[in-house]
PDB file of C-alpha atoms in Angstrom:
ATOM      1  CA  ALA H   1      78.145 -67.775  24.978  1.00  0.00           C
ATOM      2  CA  GLN H   2      77.627 -65.331  21.695  1.00  0.00           C
ATOM      3  CA  SER H   3      75.662 -62.433  20.927  1.00  0.00           C
ATOM      4  CA  VAL H   4      74.982 -60.231  17.868  1.00  0.00           C
ATOM      5  CA  THR H   5      74.525 -56.814  17.836  1.00  0.00           C
ATOM      6  CA  GLN H   6      73.431 -54.514  15.157  1.00  0.00           C
ATOM      7  CA  LEU H   7      73.588 -51.046  15.504  1.00  0.00           C
ATOM      8  CA  GLY H   8      70.685 -48.755  13.949  1.00  0.00           C
ATOM      9  CA  SER H   9      66.854 -50.902  13.290  1.00  0.00           C
ATOM     10  CA  HIS H  10      66.900 -47.961  10.643  1.00  0.00           C
ATOM     11  CA  VAL H  11      69.339 -46.996   8.343  1.00  0.00           C
ATOM     12  CA  SER H  12      68.605 -44.983   5.451  1.00  0.00           C
ATOM     13  CA  VAL H  13      70.638 -43.385   2.732  1.00  0.00           C
ATOM     14  CA  SER H  14      69.925 -41.434  -0.679  1.00  0.00           C
ATOM     15  CA  GLU H  15      71.040 -44.005  -3.571  1.00  0.00           C
ATOM     16  CA  GLY H  16      74.155 -44.062  -4.925  1.00  0.00           C
ATOM     17  CA  ALA H  17      75.401 -42.789  -1.319  1.00  0.00           C
ATOM     18  CA  LEU H  18      77.529 -45.153   1.357  1.00  0.00           C
ATOM     19  CA  VAL H  19      76.082 -48.073   2.661  1.00  0.00           C
ATOM     20  CA  LEU H  20      77.013 -48.873   6.172  1.00  0.00           C
ATOM     21  CA  LEU H  21      75.514 -51.513   8.035  1.00  0.00           C
ATOM     22  CA  ARG H  22      76.999 -52.169  12.227  1.00  0.00           C
ATOM     23  CA  CYS H  23      77.292 -55.521  13.452  1.00  0.00           C
ATOM     24  CA  ASN H  24      79.447 -56.950  16.432  1.00  0.00           C
ATOM     25  CA  TYR H  25      79.827 -59.715  17.955  1.00  0.00           C
ATOM     26  CA  SER H  26      81.038 -61.627  21.223  1.00  0.00           C
ATOM     27  CA  SER H  27      81.711 -65.090  21.133  1.00  0.00           C
ATOM     28  CA  SER H  28      83.817 -67.731  23.400  1.00  0.00           C
ATOM     29  CA  VAL H  29      85.112 -69.212  20.297  1.00  0.00           C
ATOM     30  CA  PRO H  30      86.811 -68.521  16.932  1.00  0.00           C
ATOM     31  CA  PRO H  31      83.546 -67.002  15.215  1.00  0.00           C
ATOM     32  CA  TYR H  32      82.369 -67.678  12.442  1.00  0.00           C
ATOM     33  CA  LEU H  33      79.741 -64.723  10.989  1.00  0.00           C
ATOM     34  CA  PHE H  34      77.872 -64.063   7.988  1.00  0.00           C
ATOM     35  CA  TRP H  35      75.513 -61.596   7.118  1.00  0.00           C
ATOM     36  CA  TYR H  36      71.365 -62.562   5.241  1.00  0.00           C
ATOM     37  CA  VAL H  37      69.247 -60.110   3.267  1.00  0.00           C
ATOM     38  CA  GLN H  38      65.362 -60.218   3.823  1.00  0.00           C
ATOM     39  CA  TYR H  39      63.307 -59.421   1.214  1.00  0.00           C
ATOM     40  CA  PRO H  40      59.699 -58.626   2.748  1.00  0.00           C
ATOM     41  CA  ASN H  41      57.522 -62.110   2.537  1.00  0.00           C
ATOM     42  CA  GLN H  42      60.444 -63.863   1.495  1.00  0.00           C
ATOM     43  CA  GLY H  43      63.648 -66.027   3.627  1.00  0.00           C
ATOM     44  CA  LEU H  44      67.023 -64.798   4.953  1.00  0.00           C
ATOM     45  CA  GLN H  45      69.299 -64.842   1.675  1.00  0.00           C
ATOM     46  CA  LEU H  46      73.174 -65.360   2.313  1.00  0.00           C
ATOM     47  CA  LEU H  47      74.362 -62.579   1.840  1.00  0.00           C
ATOM     48  CA  LEU H  48      78.560 -63.404   2.633  1.00  0.00           C
ATOM     49  CA  LYS H  49      80.277 -64.988   4.881  1.00  0.00           C
ATOM     50  CA  TYR H  50      83.752 -65.297   6.940  1.00  0.00           C
ATOM     51  CA  THR H  51      84.941 -68.370   8.123  1.00  0.00           C
ATOM     52  CA  SER H  52      88.575 -67.266   8.986  1.00  0.00           C
ATOM     53  CA  ALA H  53      90.090 -67.340   6.006  1.00  0.00           C
ATOM     54  CA  ALA H  54      90.878 -63.684   4.101  1.00  0.00           C
ATOM     55  CA  THR H  55      89.039 -59.952   6.543  1.00  0.00           C
ATOM     56  CA  LEU H  56      87.661 -58.583   3.765  1.00  0.00           C
ATOM     57  CA  VAL H  57      84.878 -60.866   2.531  1.00  0.00           C
ATOM     58  CA  LYS H  58      83.686 -60.080  -0.854  1.00  0.00           C
ATOM     59  CA  GLY H  59      79.882 -60.525  -1.417  1.00  0.00           C
ATOM     60  CA  ILE H  60      76.794 -60.607  -3.576  1.00  0.00           C
ATOM     61  CA  ASN H  61      75.141 -57.705  -5.311  1.00  0.00           C
ATOM     62  CA  GLY H  62      78.301 -55.488  -4.719  1.00  0.00           C
ATOM     63  CA  PHE H  63      78.328 -55.957  -0.620  1.00  0.00           C
ATOM     64  CA  GLU H  64      81.293 -56.444   1.560  1.00  0.00           C
ATOM     65  CA  ALA H  65      82.155 -57.192   5.170  1.00  0.00           C
ATOM     66  CA  GLU H  66      85.487 -56.491   7.013  1.00  0.00           C
ATOM     67  CA  PHE H  67      86.233 -58.885   9.673  1.00  0.00           C
ATOM     68  CA  LYS H  68      88.420 -56.977  12.565  1.00  0.00           C
ATOM     69  CA  LYS H  69      89.008 -58.807  15.691  1.00  0.00           C
ATOM     70  CA  SER H  70      90.097 -56.151  17.819  1.00  0.00           C
ATOM     71  CA  GLU H  71      87.023 -54.560  18.031  1.00  0.00           C
ATOM     72  CA  THR H  72      84.747 -57.563  17.382  1.00  0.00           C
ATOM     73  CA  SER H  73      82.789 -56.358  14.583  1.00  0.00           C
ATOM     74  CA  PHE H  74      81.590 -57.434  11.193  1.00  0.00           C
ATOM     75  CA  HIS H  75      80.122 -54.422   9.599  1.00  0.00           C
ATOM     76  CA  LEU H  76      78.700 -54.788   6.162  1.00  0.00           C
ATOM     77  CA  THR H  77      79.525 -52.074   3.130  1.00  0.00           C
ATOM     78  CA  LYS H  78      78.273 -51.165  -0.228  1.00  0.00           C
ATOM     79  CA  PRO H  79      79.752 -47.986  -2.106  1.00  0.00           C
ATOM     80  CA  SER H  80      77.120 -46.901  -4.138  1.00  0.00           C
ATOM     81  CA  ALA H  81      73.257 -47.786  -3.524  1.00  0.00           C
ATOM     82  CA  HIS H  82      70.415 -48.773  -5.157  1.00  0.00           C
ATOM     83  CA  MET H  83      67.157 -49.095  -4.339  1.00  0.00           C
ATOM     84  CA  SER H  84      66.968 -52.575  -4.709  1.00  0.00           C
ATOM     85  CA  ASP H  85      69.476 -53.001  -2.113  1.00  0.00           C
ATOM     86  CA  ALA H  86      66.164 -51.978   0.133  1.00  0.00           C
ATOM     87  CA  ALA H  87      65.590 -55.161   3.032  1.00  0.00           C
ATOM     88  CA  GLU H  88      66.132 -55.567   6.015  1.00  0.00           C
ATOM     89  CA  TYR H  89      69.841 -57.345   6.626  1.00  0.00           C
ATOM     90  CA  PHE H  90      70.835 -59.759   9.389  1.00  0.00           C
ATOM     91  CA  CYS H  91      73.676 -60.170  11.545  1.00  0.00           C
ATOM     92  CA  ALA H  92      75.059 -64.006  12.785  1.00  0.00           C
ATOM     93  CA  VAL H  93      77.232 -65.214  14.013  1.00  0.00           C
ATOM     94  CA  SER H  94      77.808 -69.483  15.008  1.00  0.00           C
ATOM     95  CA  GLY H  95      80.701 -71.278  16.910  1.00  0.00           C
ATOM     96  CA  ARG H  96      81.027 -73.649  14.744  1.00  0.00           C
ATOM     97  CA  ALA H  97      80.627 -74.221  10.814  1.00  0.00           C
ATOM     98  CA  GLY H  98      77.486 -72.272  10.673  1.00  0.00           C
ATOM     99  CA  ASN H  99      75.245 -74.298  13.228  1.00  0.00           C
ATOM    100  CA  MET H 100      73.227 -72.848  15.841  1.00  0.00           C
ATOM    101  CA  LEU H 101      73.442 -68.934  14.721  1.00  0.00           C
ATOM    102  CA  THR H 102      72.530 -66.312  16.614  1.00  0.00           C
ATOM    103  CA  PHE H 103      71.044 -63.826  15.069  1.00  0.00           C
ATOM    104  CA  GLY H 104      71.412 -59.804  15.661  1.00  0.00           C
ATOM    105  CA  GLY H 105      67.910 -57.859  16.157  1.00  0.00           C
ATOM    106  CA  GLY H 106      68.324 -56.914  12.039  1.00  0.00           C
ATOM    107  CA  THR H 107      68.567 -53.047  10.455  1.00  0.00           C
ATOM    108  CA  ARG H 108      66.555 -52.244   7.745  1.00  0.00           C
ATOM    109  CA  LEU H 109      67.990 -49.878   5.406  1.00  0.00           C
ATOM    110  CA  MET H 110      66.084 -47.814   3.280  1.00  0.00           C
ATOM    111  CA  VAL H 111      67.274 -45.789   0.236  1.00  0.00           C
ATOM    112  CA  LYS H 112      66.060 -42.923  -1.338  1.00  0.00           C
ATOM    113  CA  PRO H 113      66.063 -41.205  -4.500  1.00  0.00           C
TER     114      PRO H 113
ATOM    115  CA  GLU B   1      68.347 -76.848  -7.521  1.00  0.00           C
ATOM    116  CA  ALA B   2      64.578 -77.125  -5.625  1.00  0.00           C
ATOM    117  CA  GLY B   3      64.367 -74.263  -2.186  1.00  0.00           C
ATOM    118  CA  VAL B   4      63.575 -75.159   0.796  1.00  0.00           C
ATOM    119  CA  ALA B   5      59.453 -75.782   0.993  1.00  0.00           C
ATOM    120  CA  GLN B   6      57.485 -74.062   3.435  1.00  0.00           C
ATOM    121  CA  SER B   7      53.905 -74.369   4.059  1.00  0.00           C
ATOM    122  CA  PRO B   8      51.296 -72.743   4.574  1.00  0.00           C
ATOM    123  CA  ARG B   9      52.633 -69.335   4.046  1.00  0.00           C
ATOM    124  CA  TYR B  10      50.193 -67.798   6.450  1.00  0.00           C
ATOM    125  CA  LYS B  11      47.901 -68.956   8.988  1.00  0.00           C
ATOM    126  CA  ILE B  12      45.302 -67.352  11.129  1.00  0.00           C
ATOM    127  CA  ILE B  13      44.350 -69.430  14.345  1.00  0.00           C
ATOM    128  CA  GLU B  14      42.523 -68.254  17.561  1.00  0.00           C
ATOM    129  CA  LYS B  15      44.272 -69.268  20.462  1.00  0.00           C
ATOM    130  CA  ARG B  16      44.397 -71.906  22.762  1.00  0.00           C
ATOM    131  CA  GLN B  17      43.801 -73.603  19.225  1.00  0.00           C
ATOM    132  CA  SER B  18      46.582 -75.812  17.929  1.00  0.00           C
ATOM    133  CA  VAL B  19      48.841 -75.329  14.335  1.00  0.00           C
ATOM    134  CA  ALA B  20      51.293 -77.971  12.171  1.00  0.00           C
ATOM    135  CA  PHE B  21      54.209 -76.917   9.886  1.00  0.00           C
ATOM    136  CA  TRP B  22      55.624 -78.160   6.606  1.00  0.00           C
ATOM    137  CA  CYS B  23      59.408 -77.878   5.120  1.00  0.00           C
ATOM    138  CA  ASN B  24      61.004 -79.606   3.248  1.00  0.00           C
ATOM    139  CA  PRO B  25      64.380 -79.289   2.551  1.00  0.00           C
ATOM    140  CA  ILE B  26      66.887 -78.652  -0.020  1.00  0.00           C
ATOM    141  CA  SER B  27      67.786 -82.905  -1.664  1.00  0.00           C
ATOM    142  CA  GLY B  28      70.501 -84.100   0.671  1.00  0.00           C
ATOM    143  CA  HIS B  29      71.399 -82.415   3.561  1.00  0.00           C
ATOM    144  CA  ALA B  30      71.184 -83.486   6.712  1.00  0.00           C
ATOM    145  CA  THR B  31      70.112 -80.707   8.895  1.00  0.00           C
ATOM    146  CA  LEU B  32      67.614 -78.988   9.624  1.00  0.00           C
ATOM    147  CA  TYR B  33      66.906 -76.013  11.556  1.00  0.00           C
ATOM    148  CA  TRP B  34      63.027 -74.300  12.882  1.00  0.00           C
ATOM    149  CA  TYR B  35      63.512 -70.400  13.394  1.00  0.00           C
ATOM    150  CA  GLN B  36      61.034 -68.071  15.145  1.00  0.00           C
ATOM    151  CA  GLN B  37      60.706 -64.497  14.019  1.00  0.00           C
ATOM    152  CA  ILE B  38      58.792 -61.883  15.748  1.00  0.00           C
ATOM    153  CA  LEU B  39      57.920 -58.924  14.204  1.00  0.00           C
ATOM    154  CA  GLY B  40      60.785 -56.105  14.678  1.00  0.00           C
ATOM    155  CA  GLN B  41      63.730 -59.301  15.807  1.00  0.00           C
ATOM    156  CA  GLY B  42      65.955 -61.420  14.321  1.00  0.00           C
ATOM    157  CA  PRO B  43      65.929 -64.728  14.089  1.00  0.00           C
ATOM    158  CA  LYS B  44      65.205 -67.586  16.708  1.00  0.00           C
ATOM    159  CA  LEU B  45      66.788 -70.623  17.072  1.00  0.00           C
ATOM    160  CA  LEU B  46      63.624 -73.301  17.787  1.00  0.00           C
ATOM    161  CA  ILE B  47      65.635 -76.703  17.690  1.00  0.00           C
ATOM    162  CA  GLN B  48      68.214 -78.247  14.755  1.00  0.00           C
ATOM    163  CA  PHE B  49      67.361 -82.064  13.311  1.00  0.00           C
ATOM    164  CA  GLN B  50      70.688 -83.970  12.176  1.00  0.00           C
ATOM    165  CA  ASN B  51      69.439 -86.556   9.931  1.00  0.00           C
ATOM    166  CA  ASN B  52      66.089 -87.367  11.749  1.00  0.00           C
ATOM    167  CA  GLY B  53      68.123 -86.283  15.660  1.00  0.00           C
ATOM    168  CA  VAL B  54      67.557 -83.925  17.715  1.00  0.00           C
ATOM    169  CA  VAL B  55      70.785 -81.888  17.946  1.00  0.00           C
ATOM    170  CA  ASP B  56      69.765 -79.305  20.239  1.00  0.00           C
ATOM    171  CA  ASP B  57      66.093 -77.935  21.398  1.00  0.00           C
ATOM    172  CA  SER B  58      66.864 -75.935  24.095  1.00  0.00           C
ATOM    173  CA  GLN B  59      65.097 -73.011  22.752  1.00  0.00           C
ATOM    174  CA  LEU B  60      61.415 -74.996  22.308  1.00  0.00           C
ATOM    175  CA  PRO B  61      58.655 -74.462  24.218  1.00  0.00           C
ATOM    176  CA  LYS B  62      58.266 -78.139  24.964  1.00  0.00           C
ATOM    177  CA  ASP B  63      54.900 -77.515  26.696  1.00  0.00           C
ATOM    178  CA  ARG B  64      53.588 -76.181  23.396  1.00  0.00           C
ATOM    179  CA  PHE B  65      56.016 -76.819  20.749  1.00  0.00           C
ATOM    180  CA  SER B  66      56.547 -80.356  18.823  1.00  0.00           C
ATOM    181  CA  ALA B  67      58.870 -81.592  15.342  1.00  0.00           C
ATOM    182  CA  GLU B  68      59.509 -84.005  14.223  1.00  0.00           C
ATOM    183  CA  ARG B  69      61.788 -84.831  11.292  1.00  0.00           C
ATOM    184  CA  LEU B  70      60.471 -89.003   9.936  1.00  0.00           C
ATOM    185  CA  LYS B  71      62.596 -90.328   7.408  1.00  0.00           C
ATOM    186  CA  GLY B  72      65.516 -87.376   7.939  1.00  0.00           C
ATOM    187  CA  VAL B  73      63.686 -85.545   5.309  1.00  0.00           C
ATOM    188  CA  ASP B  74      60.550 -83.579   5.795  1.00  0.00           C
ATOM    189  CA  SER B  75      59.682 -81.827   9.364  1.00  0.00           C
ATOM    190  CA  THR B  76      56.780 -80.943  10.974  1.00  0.00           C
ATOM    191  CA  LEU B  77      56.647 -78.296  13.952  1.00  0.00           C
ATOM    192  CA  LYS B  78      53.477 -77.827  15.946  1.00  0.00           C
ATOM    193  CA  ILE B  79      52.582 -75.494  18.227  1.00  0.00           C
ATOM    194  CA  GLN B  80      49.331 -77.070  20.508  1.00  0.00           C
ATOM    195  CA  PRO B  81      47.821 -74.563  22.562  1.00  0.00           C
ATOM    196  CA  ALA B  82      48.723 -71.232  20.656  1.00  0.00           C
ATOM    197  CA  LYS B  83      49.088 -68.567  22.618  1.00  0.00           C
ATOM    198  CA  LEU B  84      48.744 -64.579  21.263  1.00  0.00           C
ATOM    199  CA  GLU B  85      52.946 -65.043  21.589  1.00  0.00           C
ATOM    200  CA  ASP B  86      53.909 -67.506  18.625  1.00  0.00           C
ATOM    201  CA  SER B  87      52.229 -64.350  16.493  1.00  0.00           C
ATOM    202  CA  ALA B  88      55.578 -65.063  14.797  1.00  0.00           C
ATOM    203  CA  VAL B  89      57.206 -66.036  11.117  1.00  0.00           C
ATOM    204  CA  TYR B  90      58.333 -69.485  11.284  1.00  0.00           C
ATOM    205  CA  LEU B  91      61.296 -70.105   9.442  1.00  0.00           C
ATOM    206  CA  CYS B  92      62.744 -73.662   7.915  1.00  0.00           C
ATOM    207  CA  ALA B  93      66.904 -74.076   6.793  1.00  0.00           C
ATOM    208  CA  SER B  94      68.554 -76.780   5.732  1.00  0.00           C
ATOM    209  CA  SER B  95      72.194 -77.692   5.001  1.00  0.00           C
ATOM    210  CA  LEU B  96      74.489 -80.290   3.804  1.00  0.00           C
ATOM    211  CA  GLY B  97      75.597 -81.141   7.752  1.00  0.00           C
ATOM    212  CA  ARG B  98      78.994 -81.718   6.521  1.00  0.00           C
ATOM    213  CA  LEU B  99      82.157 -80.231   8.690  1.00  0.00           C
ATOM    214  CA  ASN B 100      83.195 -76.790   6.633  1.00  0.00           C
ATOM    215  CA  SER B 101      79.541 -76.245   5.445  1.00  0.00           C
ATOM    216  CA  TYR B 102      78.481 -73.354   6.663  1.00  0.00           C
ATOM    217  CA  GLU B 103      75.793 -72.231   4.650  1.00  0.00           C
ATOM    218  CA  GLN B 104      72.326 -72.569   5.375  1.00  0.00           C
ATOM    219  CA  TYR B 105      69.119 -72.720   2.827  1.00  0.00           C
ATOM    220  CA  PHE B 106      66.639 -70.220   4.124  1.00  0.00           C
ATOM    221  CA  GLY B 107      62.174 -70.934   3.146  1.00  0.00           C
ATOM    222  CA  PRO B 108      59.727 -68.385   2.885  1.00  0.00           C
ATOM    223  CA  GLY B 109      58.922 -68.947   5.518  1.00  0.00           C
ATOM    224  CA  THR B 110      55.120 -69.332   7.804  1.00  0.00           C
ATOM    225  CA  ARG B 111      53.624 -66.000   9.054  1.00  0.00           C
ATOM    226  CA  LEU B 112      51.499 -67.468  11.982  1.00  0.00           C
ATOM    227  CA  THR B 113      49.068 -64.915  13.432  1.00  0.00           C
ATOM    228  CA  VAL B 114      46.610 -66.104  16.999  1.00  0.00           C
ATOM    229  CA  THR B 115      44.238 -64.233  18.036  1.00  0.00           C
TER     230      THR B 115
END
């Protein structure tokens, strides 16, 4: 069984500030981990993925995430927030090759000018 | 490359009516998924197809929901009869379906409102 917990349903940062979105997972098998972004009235877009290679994963739009097995975490970061980063972010876990994703509840990121 | 297509984008129906959603996956993608995303929550997998066979439908409310993927390409998801709690966005996604192919590509979704 797998589950994902995203701490903080809403996160607000100032433009130019560090973005940190938290994700903790539970998985009975070695996990594959994903971050997706969803803009209003659009589908989900993959930001980055961890598939048991490098623990620090770089994605699109300057985002990166670090897999920490000891902490069962996969937090998403970006050094400097842009207004265009305002969206809903979802962390997801899969036990095998990306199939059957289990999503967290999402974190809405707001960026203040 | 064309993305995952879904229609309609929006649908409003009364409870106890029926509704159908259509999905056309990316060409060549063997695996197709339907997710339900209730407002304020993450998507929940309803059903997964590999070609035209069902891989997992454990979270599909089979008393009212049905889905098919004839010929292993397009798929339809039907709700009959609809309940108020079915109001949600229904997302379709597809992937190559091969071993070590991780990425699911999502369509824009169909927003269903049941009144």
